[in-house]
Amino acid sequence: MVDDESSILELVSFNLSQAGFTPVVARDGLEALEKVKEEKPDLIILDVMLPRIDGFEVCRKLRMKGDTTPVLMLTARKEEVDRVLGLELGADDYLTKPFSPRELLARVRAILRRVAERAEHKEGEPLVIGDLVIDPQSHTVTVKGRPVDLTLKEFQLLHLLASN
């Protein structure tokens, strides 16, 4: 959790702890980058308006380094341009203040659930979505057991979309 407001840090930390999470806090952008490197968190809850480095820049730096830790922006900046910028810089979700702690926890759980579902699918194993089976080893696709004839590019695009 990264925020420079003590009351927000306390509220969010309390609610995360009550829900069974172990919050780690940072009060500015530089401290956030250091904590992410040291702690390897499962999720980052990030304010935009921070001292030293703002939240947009923190998110940008993380993504440029290849860090895929999910980021939930929690900020008072409500304008569409800010929400779009946050998401385009790599945030996974964007919630504005004032917020409901219950909604925040629901969003945290939803993000972590999506990450866990992606992690369950191991590289190279067939991807099964309903009646669709995509096998990256043999480059085959079947629907209801029937083979689907695809070019290499079509297969790669289908696999990429289905994986994400």
Coordinates of C-alpha atoms in Angstrom, one line a residue:
M1 CA 0.0 0.0 0.0
V2 CA 1.5 3.3 -1.1
D3 CA 0.0 6.6 0.2
D4 CA 1.2 9.7 1.9
E5 CA -2.0 10.1 4.0
S6 CA -1.7 8.3 7.3
S7 CA -5.4 7.9 7.7
I8 CA -5.7 6.1 4.3
L9 CA -2.8 3.8 5.2
E10 CA -4.4 2.9 8.5
L11 CA -7.8 2.3 7.0
V12 CA -6.6 0.2 4.2
S13 CA -4.0 -1.7 6.3
F14 CA -6.6 -2.5 8.9
N15 CA -9.1 -3.8 6.3
L16 CA -6.5 -5.8 4.5
S17 CA -5.3 -7.3 7.8
Q18 CA -8.9 -8.2 8.8
A19 CA -9.3 -9.9 5.4
G20 CA -6.2 -12.1 6.0
F21 CA -3.7 -10.1 4.0
T22 CA -0.3 -8.9 5.3
P23 CA 0.0 -5.2 4.2
V24 CA 3.4 -3.5 3.7
V25 CA 3.3 0.3 3.6
A26 CA 5.3 3.0 1.8
R27 CA 4.7 6.7 2.0
D28 CA 6.3 8.0 -1.2
G29 CA 7.2 6.8 -4.7
L30 CA 10.8 6.1 -4.1
E31 CA 10.1 4.1 -1.0
A32 CA 7.5 2.2 -3.0
L33 CA 10.0 1.1 -5.6
E34 CA 12.4 0.0 -2.9
K35 CA 9.7 -2.0 -1.0
V36 CA 8.5 -3.7 -4.2
K37 CA 12.1 -4.8 -4.9
E38 CA 12.6 -6.1 -1.3
E39 CA 9.2 -7.5 -0.5
K40 CA 8.0 -8.9 -3.9
P41 CA 4.3 -8.1 -3.1
D42 CA 1.4 -10.0 -4.7
L43 CA -0.4 -6.7 -5.3
I44 CA 0.4 -2.9 -5.1
I45 CA -2.3 -0.4 -4.0
L46 CA -0.9 2.9 -5.3
D47 CA -1.9 6.5 -4.8
V48 CA -1.2 8.9 -7.7
M49 CA -0.3 12.0 -5.8
L50 CA 2.8 11.0 -3.9
P51 CA 6.0 12.9 -2.8
R52 CA 9.3 12.4 -4.6
I53 CA 7.8 10.3 -7.5
D54 CA 4.1 10.2 -8.3
G55 CA 2.2 7.0 -8.7
F56 CA 2.0 7.2 -12.5
E57 CA 5.8 7.3 -12.6
V58 CA 6.1 4.4 -10.1
C59 CA 3.8 2.3 -12.3
R60 CA 5.7 3.3 -15.4
K61 CA 9.0 2.4 -13.9
L62 CA 7.8 -0.9 -12.7
R63 CA 6.4 -1.9 -16.1
M64 CA 9.6 -0.7 -17.9
K65 CA 11.6 -3.1 -15.6
G66 CA 9.3 -5.9 -16.6
D67 CA 7.6 -6.1 -13.2
T68 CA 4.2 -7.6 -13.7
T69 CA 3.0 -7.2 -10.1
P70 CA -0.7 -6.2 -10.3
V71 CA -1.3 -2.5 -9.5
L72 CA -4.6 -1.0 -8.2
M73 CA -4.5 2.8 -8.4
L74 CA -6.4 4.3 -5.4
T75 CA -6.5 8.0 -5.8
A76 CA -8.5 11.2 -5.5
R77 CA -7.9 12.0 -9.1
K78 CA -11.2 11.2 -10.7
E79 CA -10.9 12.7 -14.2
E80 CA -11.2 10.3 -17.2
V81 CA -7.8 11.4 -18.5
D82 CA -6.2 10.3 -15.2
R83 CA -8.0 6.9 -15.1
V84 CA -7.1 6.2 -18.8
L85 CA -3.4 7.3 -18.1
G86 CA -3.2 5.0 -15.1
L87 CA -4.5 2.0 -17.0
E88 CA -2.4 2.7 -20.1
L89 CA 0.7 2.9 -17.9
G90 CA 0.0 -0.6 -16.7
A91 CA -2.4 -0.4 -13.8
D92 CA -4.8 -3.3 -13.5
D93 CA -7.6 -1.3 -11.9
Y94 CA -8.4 2.2 -10.8
L95 CA -10.5 3.2 -7.8
T96 CA -11.2 6.8 -6.7
K97 CA -11.4 8.3 -3.2
P98 CA -13.5 8.4 -1.3
F99 CA -14.0 4.6 -1.5
S100 CA -15.7 1.8 0.2
P101 CA -13.3 -0.6 2.0
R102 CA -15.6 -3.4 1.0
E103 CA -15.3 -2.5 -2.7
L104 CA -11.5 -2.1 -2.4
L105 CA -11.3 -5.6 -0.9
A106 CA -13.5 -7.0 -3.6
R107 CA -11.3 -5.5 -6.3
V108 CA -8.2 -6.8 -4.6
R109 CA -9.6 -10.3 -4.4
A110 CA -10.7 -10.1 -8.1
I111 CA -7.3 -9.0 -9.3
L112 CA -5.5 -11.7 -7.2
R113 CA -8.0 -14.3 -8.5
R114 CA -7.2 -13.4 -12.1
V115 CA -3.5 -13.6 -11.4
A116 CA -3.9 -17.1 -9.8
E117 CA -6.0 -18.3 -12.7
R118 CA -3.3 -17.3 -15.2
A119 CA -0.6 -18.9 -13.1
E120 CA -2.5 -22.2 -13.0
H121 CA -2.0 -22.5 -16.8
K122 CA 1.5 -23.8 -17.2
E123 CA 3.5 -22.9 -20.3
G124 CA 3.2 -25.5 -23.1
E125 CA 0.2 -27.3 -21.6
P126 CA -3.0 -27.4 -23.6
L127 CA -5.3 -24.5 -22.9
V128 CA -9.0 -25.6 -22.5
I129 CA -11.8 -23.1 -22.6
G130 CA -15.2 -24.9 -22.8
D131 CA -15.2 -27.0 -26.0
L132 CA -12.1 -25.2 -27.3
V133 CA -8.7 -26.9 -26.9
I134 CA -5.5 -25.1 -27.9
D135 CA -2.3 -27.2 -27.8
P136 CA 0.8 -25.1 -28.1
Q137 CA 3.1 -28.1 -28.4
S138 CA 1.5 -29.6 -31.5
H139 CA 0.0 -26.2 -32.7
T140 CA -3.4 -27.8 -33.0
V141 CA -6.9 -26.4 -32.2
T142 CA -10.0 -28.4 -31.7
V143 CA -13.6 -27.5 -31.0
K144 CA -15.8 -30.2 -29.7
G145 CA -13.1 -32.7 -30.6
R146 CA -13.1 -31.5 -34.3
P147 CA -9.8 -30.1 -35.6
V148 CA -9.7 -26.4 -36.7
D149 CA -7.5 -25.5 -39.6
L150 CA -5.5 -22.4 -38.8
T151 CA -2.5 -20.6 -40.2
L152 CA 0.5 -20.2 -37.9
K153 CA -0.4 -16.5 -37.3
E154 CA -4.0 -17.3 -36.7
F155 CA -2.9 -20.0 -34.2
Q156 CA -0.5 -17.6 -32.4
L157 CA -3.2 -14.9 -32.2
L158 CA -5.9 -17.3 -30.9
H159 CA -3.4 -18.7 -28.3
L160 CA -2.4 -15.2 -27.2
L161 CA -6.0 -14.0 -26.8
A162 CA -7.1 -17.2 -25.0
S163 CA -4.2 -17.1 -22.6
N164 CA -5.0 -13.5 -21.6

